[in-house]
Amino acid sequence: MTEQAGPEQAGPEQADATGTGMGPVDGRSAWRRLFRMGRPRPTKANVLSAILAILLGTAIATQVQLTNSRGLEDLSQSDLVRVLDDLSLRSSRLDQQVRELEATRDRLKNGTGDTAEAMQQAEKRVDTLGILAGALPAHGPGIRLMISDPDRAVTGPVVLDLIQELRDAGAEAIDVGGVRVVASTFIGTQDGAILVDGHRVQRPIEVKAIGDSKTLASAMAIPGGVIESVRQKGGAAAVTEVDDLRVTSIHQATPLTHATPGE
């Protein structure tokens, strides 16, 4: 009987069973070899891509930091007090309106109000809706904002931000360059000209807003607001508080073809 060879007596054919001609390898050597094969080579393209990625990440982080630094934490004490006073004043005004409406509702609901009062409240409601819809002229306290823009750098988005800030500050009627602004108003730019509902607005741009004049003026002057944005574009903006501002422009409503009053 021939003696069976052990692993230490294996011949060349058995030692090179993988067919690679490299002989037997253990697991750790195989992993090291795979790691060396898959390791990226420091070519010029890879180095340039890494540098660009670092620069881009630094720029993004810097922009985020600058954006965050324009928050309330950077305002002076006087600015913070002014913002708080404006919010408190607007909150008090809204609370008063809510109390008045609730009292009127209770009187009409309980039948304590007469027909004349009901008609008066209905007419008041119609007038309110007419002003908000731009169907009626309006007057009252407010501000007049004049924007001088010699380089024509103030575009539609700037005017749109202006309108939004006025609405947030409680403006009840807004006129931009003689065009009444309502919920459906479109603001755009064409050949350097500002378009409001398709009408070209002449420069300097005159904006009228009816509401609490001090609150509206503070909203325009807040750091990072409209006046600062206009100045950054090379223009100038001046706010004037008016005791009795008149907005005479009227919005021509488009007839509805699909929507009907709900039940």
PDB file of C-alpha atoms in Angstrom:
ATOM      1  CA  MET A   1       0.000   0.000   0.000  1.00  0.00           C
ATOM      2  CA  THR A   2       1.425   3.349  -0.988  1.00  0.00           C
ATOM      3  CA  GLU A   3       1.662   6.072   1.608  1.00  0.00           C
ATOM      4  CA  GLN A   4      -0.785   8.932   1.104  1.00  0.00           C
ATOM      5  CA  ALA A   5       0.942  12.287   0.837  1.00  0.00           C
ATOM      6  CA  GLY A   6       0.035  14.976   3.411  1.00  0.00           C
ATOM      7  CA  PRO A   7      -0.293  18.655   2.716  1.00  0.00           C
ATOM      8  CA  GLU A   8       3.434  19.119   3.290  1.00  0.00           C
ATOM      9  CA  GLN A   9       4.162  16.651   0.490  1.00  0.00           C
ATOM     10  CA  ALA A  10       1.818  18.125  -2.108  1.00  0.00           C
ATOM     11  CA  GLY A  11       3.264  18.343  -5.587  1.00  0.00           C
ATOM     12  CA  PRO A  12       3.490  21.396  -7.842  1.00  0.00           C
ATOM     13  CA  GLU A  13       0.193  20.660  -9.511  1.00  0.00           C
ATOM     14  CA  GLN A  14      -1.685  20.630  -6.172  1.00  0.00           C
ATOM     15  CA  ALA A  15       0.050  23.759  -4.860  1.00  0.00           C
ATOM     16  CA  ASP A  16      -0.998  25.753  -7.949  1.00  0.00           C
ATOM     17  CA  ALA A  17      -4.590  24.573  -8.027  1.00  0.00           C
ATOM     18  CA  THR A  18      -5.854  28.122  -8.656  1.00  0.00           C
ATOM     19  CA  GLY A  19      -4.054  28.269 -11.951  1.00  0.00           C
ATOM     20  CA  THR A  20      -2.540  31.659 -11.122  1.00  0.00           C
ATOM     21  CA  GLY A  21       0.986  30.427 -10.779  1.00  0.00           C
ATOM     22  CA  MET A  22       1.416  32.454  -7.557  1.00  0.00           C
ATOM     23  CA  GLY A  23       1.222  29.575  -5.120  1.00  0.00           C
ATOM     24  CA  PRO A  24      -0.945  29.454  -2.007  1.00  0.00           C
ATOM     25  CA  VAL A  25      -1.877  32.692  -0.237  1.00  0.00           C
ATOM     26  CA  ASP A  26      -3.514  33.224   3.128  1.00  0.00           C
ATOM     27  CA  GLY A  27      -6.577  35.426   3.746  1.00  0.00           C
ATOM     28  CA  ARG A  28      -4.713  38.447   5.068  1.00  0.00           C
ATOM     29  CA  SER A  29      -2.393  38.590   2.086  1.00  0.00           C
ATOM     30  CA  ALA A  30      -5.352  38.412  -0.290  1.00  0.00           C
ATOM     31  CA  TRP A  31      -7.119  41.319   1.440  1.00  0.00           C
ATOM     32  CA  ARG A  32      -3.953  43.425   1.412  1.00  0.00           C
ATOM     33  CA  ARG A  33      -3.542  42.751  -2.275  1.00  0.00           C
ATOM     34  CA  LEU A  34      -7.163  43.714  -3.008  1.00  0.00           C
ATOM     35  CA  PHE A  35      -6.768  46.924  -0.970  1.00  0.00           C
ATOM     36  CA  ARG A  36      -3.674  47.928  -2.945  1.00  0.00           C
ATOM     37  CA  MET A  37      -5.466  47.223  -6.215  1.00  0.00           C
ATOM     38  CA  GLY A  38      -8.555  49.278  -5.233  1.00  0.00           C
ATOM     39  CA  ARG A  39      -6.691  52.194  -3.649  1.00  0.00           C
ATOM     40  CA  PRO A  40      -7.172  55.409  -5.723  1.00  0.00           C
ATOM     41  CA  ARG A  41      -4.075  56.675  -7.425  1.00  0.00           C
ATOM     42  CA  PRO A  42      -3.187  60.341  -6.787  1.00  0.00           C
ATOM     43  CA  THR A  43      -3.542  61.606 -10.335  1.00  0.00           C
ATOM     44  CA  LYS A  44      -3.730  65.300 -11.217  1.00  0.00           C
ATOM     45  CA  ALA A  45      -7.451  65.033 -11.928  1.00  0.00           C
ATOM     46  CA  ASN A  46      -8.172  63.500  -8.509  1.00  0.00           C
ATOM     47  CA  VAL A  47      -6.111  66.146  -6.697  1.00  0.00           C
ATOM     48  CA  LEU A  48      -7.868  68.961  -8.599  1.00  0.00           C
ATOM     49  CA  SER A  49     -11.294  67.488  -7.829  1.00  0.00           C
ATOM     50  CA  ALA A  50     -10.458  67.283  -4.132  1.00  0.00           C
ATOM     51  CA  ILE A  51      -9.296  70.920  -4.053  1.00  0.00           C
ATOM     52  CA  LEU A  52     -12.458  72.098  -5.834  1.00  0.00           C
ATOM     53  CA  ALA A  53     -14.649  70.123  -3.420  1.00  0.00           C
ATOM     54  CA  ILE A  54     -12.917  71.706  -0.418  1.00  0.00           C
ATOM     55  CA  LEU A  55     -13.261  75.220  -1.870  1.00  0.00           C
ATOM     56  CA  LEU A  56     -16.946  74.634  -2.662  1.00  0.00           C
ATOM     57  CA  GLY A  57     -17.655  73.351   0.836  1.00  0.00           C
ATOM     58  CA  THR A  58     -15.885  76.349   2.362  1.00  0.00           C
ATOM     59  CA  ALA A  59     -17.892  78.770   0.191  1.00  0.00           C
ATOM     60  CA  ILE A  60     -21.196  77.114   1.133  1.00  0.00           C
ATOM     61  CA  ALA A  61     -20.349  77.184   4.836  1.00  0.00           C
ATOM     62  CA  THR A  62     -19.380  80.857   4.607  1.00  0.00           C
ATOM     63  CA  GLN A  63     -22.632  81.757   2.801  1.00  0.00           C
ATOM     64  CA  VAL A  64     -24.720  79.922   5.394  1.00  0.00           C
ATOM     65  CA  GLN A  65     -22.884  81.706   8.174  1.00  0.00           C
ATOM     66  CA  LEU A  66     -23.444  85.111   6.562  1.00  0.00           C
ATOM     67  CA  THR A  67     -27.125  84.337   6.022  1.00  0.00           C
ATOM     68  CA  ASN A  68     -27.625  83.254   9.606  1.00  0.00           C
ATOM     69  CA  SER A  69     -25.744  86.292  10.892  1.00  0.00           C
ATOM     70  CA  ARG A  70     -28.493  88.549   9.491  1.00  0.00           C
ATOM     71  CA  GLY A  71     -30.993  87.247  12.025  1.00  0.00           C
ATOM     72  CA  LEU A  72     -32.365  88.935  15.101  1.00  0.00           C
ATOM     73  CA  GLU A  73     -29.229  88.157  17.107  1.00  0.00           C
ATOM     74  CA  ASP A  74     -27.312  90.844  15.180  1.00  0.00           C
ATOM     75  CA  LEU A  75     -29.857  93.615  15.703  1.00  0.00           C
ATOM     76  CA  SER A  76     -29.089  96.403  18.121  1.00  0.00           C
ATOM     77  CA  GLN A  77     -31.077  96.834  21.306  1.00  0.00           C
ATOM     78  CA  SER A  78     -33.030  99.748  19.860  1.00  0.00           C
ATOM     79  CA  ASP A  79     -33.911  97.722  16.737  1.00  0.00           C
ATOM     80  CA  LEU A  80     -35.081  94.788  18.853  1.00  0.00           C
ATOM     81  CA  VAL A  81     -37.222  97.097  20.999  1.00  0.00           C
ATOM     82  CA  ARG A  82     -38.734  98.618  17.859  1.00  0.00           C
ATOM     83  CA  VAL A  83     -39.537  95.195  16.396  1.00  0.00           C
ATOM     84  CA  LEU A  84     -41.124  94.093  19.677  1.00  0.00           C
ATOM     85  CA  ASP A  85     -43.177  97.289  19.899  1.00  0.00           C
ATOM     86  CA  ASP A  86     -44.411  96.818  16.319  1.00  0.00           C
ATOM     87  CA  LEU A  87     -45.457  93.234  17.021  1.00  0.00           C
ATOM     88  CA  SER A  88     -47.182  94.222  20.262  1.00  0.00           C
ATOM     89  CA  LEU A  89     -49.033  97.079  18.560  1.00  0.00           C
ATOM     90  CA  ARG A  90     -50.208  94.863  15.712  1.00  0.00           C
ATOM     91  CA  SER A  91     -51.279  92.136  18.147  1.00  0.00           C
ATOM     92  CA  SER A  92     -53.282  94.636  20.208  1.00  0.00           C
ATOM     93  CA  ARG A  93     -54.962  96.000  17.087  1.00  0.00           C
ATOM     94  CA  LEU A  94     -55.936  92.521  15.914  1.00  0.00           C
ATOM     95  CA  ASP A  95     -57.251  91.593  19.369  1.00  0.00           C
ATOM     96  CA  GLN A  96     -59.419  94.719  19.376  1.00  0.00           C
ATOM     97  CA  GLN A  97     -60.827  93.872  15.958  1.00  0.00           C
ATOM     98  CA  VAL A  98     -61.593  90.328  17.095  1.00  0.00           C
ATOM     99  CA  ARG A  99     -63.464  91.611  20.171  1.00  0.00           C
ATOM    100  CA  GLU A 100     -65.497  94.046  18.085  1.00  0.00           C
ATOM    101  CA  LEU A 101     -66.450  91.375  15.551  1.00  0.00           C
ATOM    102  CA  GLU A 102     -67.371  88.900  18.280  1.00  0.00           C
ATOM    103  CA  ALA A 103     -69.558  91.502  20.000  1.00  0.00           C
ATOM    104  CA  THR A 104     -71.328  92.307  16.730  1.00  0.00           C
ATOM    105  CA  ARG A 105     -71.824  88.615  16.013  1.00  0.00           C
ATOM    106  CA  ASP A 106     -73.339  87.998  19.437  1.00  0.00           C
ATOM    107  CA  ARG A 107     -75.759  90.930  19.116  1.00  0.00           C
ATOM    108  CA  LEU A 108     -76.974  89.815  15.699  1.00  0.00           C
ATOM    109  CA  LYS A 109     -77.178  86.189  16.752  1.00  0.00           C
ATOM    110  CA  ASN A 110     -79.196  86.932  19.893  1.00  0.00           C
ATOM    111  CA  GLY A 111     -81.537  89.315  18.094  1.00  0.00           C
ATOM    112  CA  THR A 112     -80.603  92.292  20.263  1.00  0.00           C
ATOM    113  CA  GLY A 113     -79.478  94.284  17.243  1.00  0.00           C
ATOM    114  CA  ASP A 114     -82.055  95.948  15.049  1.00  0.00           C
ATOM    115  CA  THR A 115     -82.390  95.821  11.273  1.00  0.00           C
ATOM    116  CA  ALA A 116     -80.561  99.113  10.820  1.00  0.00           C
ATOM    117  CA  GLU A 117     -77.521  97.780  12.669  1.00  0.00           C
ATOM    118  CA  ALA A 118     -77.563  94.611  10.588  1.00  0.00           C
ATOM    119  CA  MET A 119     -77.641  96.666   7.398  1.00  0.00           C
ATOM    120  CA  GLN A 120     -74.832  98.870   8.702  1.00  0.00           C
ATOM    121  CA  GLN A 121     -72.669  95.863   9.452  1.00  0.00           C
ATOM    122  CA  ALA A 122     -73.407  94.385   6.027  1.00  0.00           C
ATOM    123  CA  GLU A 123     -72.440  97.624   4.289  1.00  0.00           C
ATOM    124  CA  LYS A 124     -69.270  97.830   6.348  1.00  0.00           C
ATOM    125  CA  ARG A 125     -68.407  94.287   5.341  1.00  0.00           C
ATOM    126  CA  VAL A 126     -68.987  95.110   1.676  1.00  0.00           C
ATOM    127  CA  ASP A 127     -66.725  98.154   1.933  1.00  0.00           C
ATOM    128  CA  THR A 128     -63.998  96.105   3.608  1.00  0.00           C
ATOM    129  CA  LEU A 129     -64.110  93.423   0.948  1.00  0.00           C
ATOM    130  CA  GLY A 130     -64.178  96.084  -1.776  1.00  0.00           C
ATOM    131  CA  ILE A 131     -61.007  97.700  -0.439  1.00  0.00           C
ATOM    132  CA  LEU A 132     -59.217  94.371  -0.047  1.00  0.00           C
ATOM    133  CA  ALA A 133     -60.230  93.364  -3.582  1.00  0.00           C
ATOM    134  CA  GLY A 134     -59.098  96.719  -4.971  1.00  0.00           C
ATOM    135  CA  ALA A 135     -62.559  97.520  -6.274  1.00  0.00           C
ATOM    136  CA  LEU A 136     -62.906 100.690  -4.184  1.00  0.00           C
ATOM    137  CA  PRO A 137     -60.563 103.631  -3.569  1.00  0.00           C
ATOM    138  CA  ALA A 138     -59.272 103.982  -0.038  1.00  0.00           C
ATOM    139  CA  HIS A 139     -57.743 106.549   2.270  1.00  0.00           C
ATOM    140  CA  GLY A 140     -56.251 106.549   5.728  1.00  0.00           C
ATOM    141  CA  PRO A 141     -52.893 106.648   7.511  1.00  0.00           C
ATOM    142  CA  GLY A 142     -49.973 105.023   5.772  1.00  0.00           C
ATOM    143  CA  ILE A 143     -46.611 105.567   4.097  1.00  0.00           C
ATOM    144  CA  ARG A 144     -45.293 106.746   0.758  1.00  0.00           C
ATOM    145  CA  LEU A 145     -42.098 105.038  -0.429  1.00  0.00           C
ATOM    146  CA  MET A 146     -40.026 106.578  -3.230  1.00  0.00           C
ATOM    147  CA  ILE A 147     -37.366 104.362  -4.849  1.00  0.00           C
ATOM    148  CA  SER A 148     -34.725 106.056  -7.003  1.00  0.00           C
ATOM    149  CA  ASP A 149     -32.994 103.569  -9.258  1.00  0.00           C
ATOM    150  CA  PRO A 150     -30.581 105.242 -11.733  1.00  0.00           C
ATOM    151  CA  ASP A 151     -28.953 101.935 -12.722  1.00  0.00           C
ATOM    152  CA  ARG A 152     -32.343 100.181 -13.173  1.00  0.00           C
ATOM    153  CA  ALA A 153     -31.054  97.408 -10.916  1.00  0.00           C
ATOM    154  CA  VAL A 154     -34.292  97.145  -8.933  1.00  0.00           C
ATOM    155  CA  THR A 155     -36.171  94.319 -10.625  1.00  0.00           C
ATOM    156  CA  GLY A 156     -39.490  92.543 -10.232  1.00  0.00           C
ATOM    157  CA  PRO A 157     -38.398  90.219  -7.381  1.00  0.00           C
ATOM    158  CA  VAL A 158     -37.319  93.232  -5.291  1.00  0.00           C
ATOM    159  CA  VAL A 159     -40.728  94.876  -5.759  1.00  0.00           C
ATOM    160  CA  LEU A 160     -42.437  91.570  -4.956  1.00  0.00           C
ATOM    161  CA  ASP A 161     -40.463  91.316  -1.690  1.00  0.00           C
ATOM    162  CA  LEU A 162     -41.481  94.896  -0.924  1.00  0.00           C
ATOM    163  CA  ILE A 163     -45.171  94.087  -1.385  1.00  0.00           C
ATOM    164  CA  GLN A 164     -44.862  90.980   0.771  1.00  0.00           C
ATOM    165  CA  GLU A 165     -43.196  92.916   3.598  1.00  0.00           C
ATOM    166  CA  LEU A 166     -45.943  95.545   3.452  1.00  0.00           C
ATOM    167  CA  ARG A 167     -48.600  92.844   3.688  1.00  0.00           C
ATOM    168  CA  ASP A 168     -46.807  91.195   6.606  1.00  0.00           C
ATOM    169  CA  ALA A 169     -46.738  94.581   8.355  1.00  0.00           C
ATOM    170  CA  GLY A 170     -50.518  94.937   8.003  1.00  0.00           C
ATOM    171  CA  ALA A 171     -50.956  97.035   4.847  1.00  0.00           C
ATOM    172  CA  GLU A 172     -54.620  97.102   3.827  1.00  0.00           C
ATOM    173  CA  ALA A 173     -54.315  98.838   0.446  1.00  0.00           C
ATOM    174  CA  ILE A 174     -51.199  99.029  -1.756  1.00  0.00           C
ATOM    175  CA  ASP A 175     -50.492 100.992  -4.928  1.00  0.00           C
ATOM    176  CA  VAL A 176     -47.284 100.567  -6.961  1.00  0.00           C
ATOM    177  CA  GLY A 177     -46.677 103.164  -9.659  1.00  0.00           C
ATOM    178  CA  GLY A 178     -50.378 103.918 -10.018  1.00  0.00           C
ATOM    179  CA  VAL A 179     -51.430 100.242 -10.203  1.00  0.00           C
ATOM    180  CA  ARG A 180     -53.564  98.753  -7.431  1.00  0.00           C
ATOM    181  CA  VAL A 181     -52.042  95.638  -5.893  1.00  0.00           C
ATOM    182  CA  VAL A 182     -54.352  92.739  -4.988  1.00  0.00           C
ATOM    183  CA  ALA A 183     -53.906  89.044  -4.253  1.00  0.00           C
ATOM    184  CA  SER A 184     -53.708  88.115  -7.951  1.00  0.00           C
ATOM    185  CA  THR A 185     -51.284  90.893  -8.954  1.00  0.00           C
ATOM    186  CA  PHE A 186     -48.363  89.768 -11.102  1.00  0.00           C
ATOM    187  CA  ILE A 187     -44.959  91.472 -10.792  1.00  0.00           C
ATOM    188  CA  GLY A 188     -42.372  91.068 -13.544  1.00  0.00           C
ATOM    189  CA  THR A 189     -39.501  92.689 -15.412  1.00  0.00           C
ATOM    190  CA  GLN A 190     -39.261  93.310 -19.168  1.00  0.00           C
ATOM    191  CA  ASP A 191     -36.366  95.134 -20.866  1.00  0.00           C
ATOM    192  CA  GLY A 192     -35.362  96.643 -17.533  1.00  0.00           C
ATOM    193  CA  ALA A 193     -38.873  97.974 -16.829  1.00  0.00           C
ATOM    194  CA  ILE A 194     -40.999  96.909 -13.852  1.00  0.00           C
ATOM    195  CA  LEU A 195     -44.347  95.409 -14.826  1.00  0.00           C
ATOM    196  CA  VAL A 196     -47.307  95.359 -12.444  1.00  0.00           C
ATOM    197  CA  ASP A 197     -50.192  93.393 -13.915  1.00  0.00           C
ATOM    198  CA  GLY A 198     -48.723  94.117 -17.354  1.00  0.00           C
ATOM    199  CA  HIS A 199     -48.455  97.892 -16.778  1.00  0.00           C
ATOM    200  CA  ARG A 200     -45.035  99.545 -16.993  1.00  0.00           C
ATOM    201  CA  VAL A 201     -44.107 101.401 -13.827  1.00  0.00           C
ATOM    202  CA  GLN A 202     -42.193 104.650 -14.261  1.00  0.00           C
ATOM    203  CA  ARG A 203     -39.032 105.405 -12.299  1.00  0.00           C
ATOM    204  CA  PRO A 204     -38.623 106.665  -9.639  1.00  0.00           C
ATOM    205  CA  ILE A 205     -41.009 104.048  -8.294  1.00  0.00           C
ATOM    206  CA  GLU A 206     -43.716 105.387  -6.007  1.00  0.00           C
ATOM    207  CA  VAL A 207     -45.338 102.955  -3.583  1.00  0.00           C
ATOM    208  CA  LYS A 208     -48.349 103.838  -1.410  1.00  0.00           C
ATOM    209  CA  ALA A 209     -49.520 101.660   1.455  1.00  0.00           C
ATOM    210  CA  ILE A 210     -52.402 102.293   3.862  1.00  0.00           C
ATOM    211  CA  GLY A 211     -52.047 100.884   7.351  1.00  0.00           C
ATOM    212  CA  ASP A 212     -50.433 101.753  10.646  1.00  0.00           C
ATOM    213  CA  SER A 213     -47.818 104.232   9.442  1.00  0.00           C
ATOM    214  CA  LYS A 214     -45.246 103.584  12.164  1.00  0.00           C
ATOM    215  CA  THR A 215     -45.459  99.820  11.766  1.00  0.00           C
ATOM    216  CA  LEU A 216     -45.134 100.050   7.977  1.00  0.00           C
ATOM    217  CA  ALA A 217     -42.214 102.480   8.196  1.00  0.00           C
ATOM    218  CA  SER A 218     -40.416 100.241  10.690  1.00  0.00           C
ATOM    219  CA  ALA A 219     -40.907  97.223   8.442  1.00  0.00           C
ATOM    220  CA  MET A 220     -39.243  99.062   5.564  1.00  0.00           C
ATOM    221  CA  ALA A 221     -36.270 100.197   7.687  1.00  0.00           C
ATOM    222  CA  ILE A 222     -35.541  96.923   9.473  1.00  0.00           C
ATOM    223  CA  PRO A 223     -31.977  95.627   8.854  1.00  0.00           C
ATOM    224  CA  GLY A 224     -31.952  93.355   5.821  1.00  0.00           C
ATOM    225  CA  GLY A 225     -35.254  94.813   4.609  1.00  0.00           C
ATOM    226  CA  VAL A 226     -36.334  96.647   1.497  1.00  0.00           C
ATOM    227  CA  ILE A 227     -34.399  99.881   1.993  1.00  0.00           C
ATOM    228  CA  GLU A 228     -31.141  97.999   2.561  1.00  0.00           C
ATOM    229  CA  SER A 229     -31.770  95.786  -0.491  1.00  0.00           C
ATOM    230  CA  VAL A 230     -32.327  98.851  -2.681  1.00  0.00           C
ATOM    231  CA  ARG A 231     -29.161 100.488  -1.388  1.00  0.00           C
ATOM    232  CA  GLN A 232     -27.131  97.372  -2.111  1.00  0.00           C
ATOM    233  CA  LYS A 233     -28.258  97.640  -5.731  1.00  0.00           C
ATOM    234  CA  GLY A 234     -27.091 101.247  -6.013  1.00  0.00           C
ATOM    235  CA  GLY A 235     -30.488 102.862  -5.483  1.00  0.00           C
ATOM    236  CA  ALA A 236     -32.053 104.934  -2.738  1.00  0.00           C
ATOM    237  CA  ALA A 237     -35.355 104.635  -0.884  1.00  0.00           C
ATOM    238  CA  ALA A 238     -37.128 107.235   1.235  1.00  0.00           C
ATOM    239  CA  VAL A 239     -40.152 106.602   3.456  1.00  0.00           C
ATOM    240  CA  THR A 240     -42.640 109.312   4.394  1.00  0.00           C
ATOM    241  CA  GLU A 241     -45.395 108.778   6.954  1.00  0.00           C
ATOM    242  CA  VAL A 242     -48.726 110.294   5.880  1.00  0.00           C
ATOM    243  CA  ASP A 243     -51.711 110.915   8.147  1.00  0.00           C
ATOM    244  CA  ASP A 244     -54.296 110.711   5.357  1.00  0.00           C
ATOM    245  CA  LEU A 245     -52.950 108.848   2.350  1.00  0.00           C
ATOM    246  CA  ARG A 246     -55.234 108.376  -0.650  1.00  0.00           C
ATOM    247  CA  VAL A 247     -55.130 105.381  -2.966  1.00  0.00           C
ATOM    248  CA  THR A 248     -57.361 106.103  -5.929  1.00  0.00           C
ATOM    249  CA  SER A 249     -56.318 103.345  -8.316  1.00  0.00           C
ATOM    250  CA  ILE A 250     -58.814 100.527  -8.839  1.00  0.00           C
ATOM    251  CA  HIS A 251     -58.229  96.939  -9.885  1.00  0.00           C
ATOM    252  CA  GLN A 252     -60.400  95.675 -12.713  1.00  0.00           C
ATOM    253  CA  ALA A 253     -61.469  92.204 -11.645  1.00  0.00           C
ATOM    254  CA  THR A 254     -61.444  89.415 -14.202  1.00  0.00           C
ATOM    255  CA  PRO A 255     -64.834  87.677 -14.540  1.00  0.00           C
ATOM    256  CA  LEU A 256     -64.836  84.216 -13.000  1.00  0.00           C
ATOM    257  CA  THR A 257     -65.540  81.328 -15.324  1.00  0.00           C
ATOM    258  CA  HIS A 258     -65.080  78.333 -13.024  1.00  0.00           C
ATOM    259  CA  ALA A 259     -65.383  79.279  -9.351  1.00  0.00           C
ATOM    260  CA  THR A 260     -68.817  79.755  -7.754  1.00  0.00           C
ATOM    261  CA  PRO A 261     -69.751  80.565  -4.140  1.00  0.00           C
ATOM    262  CA  GLY A 262     -69.854  77.539  -1.878  1.00  0.00           C
ATOM    263  CA  GLU A 263     -72.887  76.650   0.156  1.00  0.00           C
TER     264      GLU A 263
END
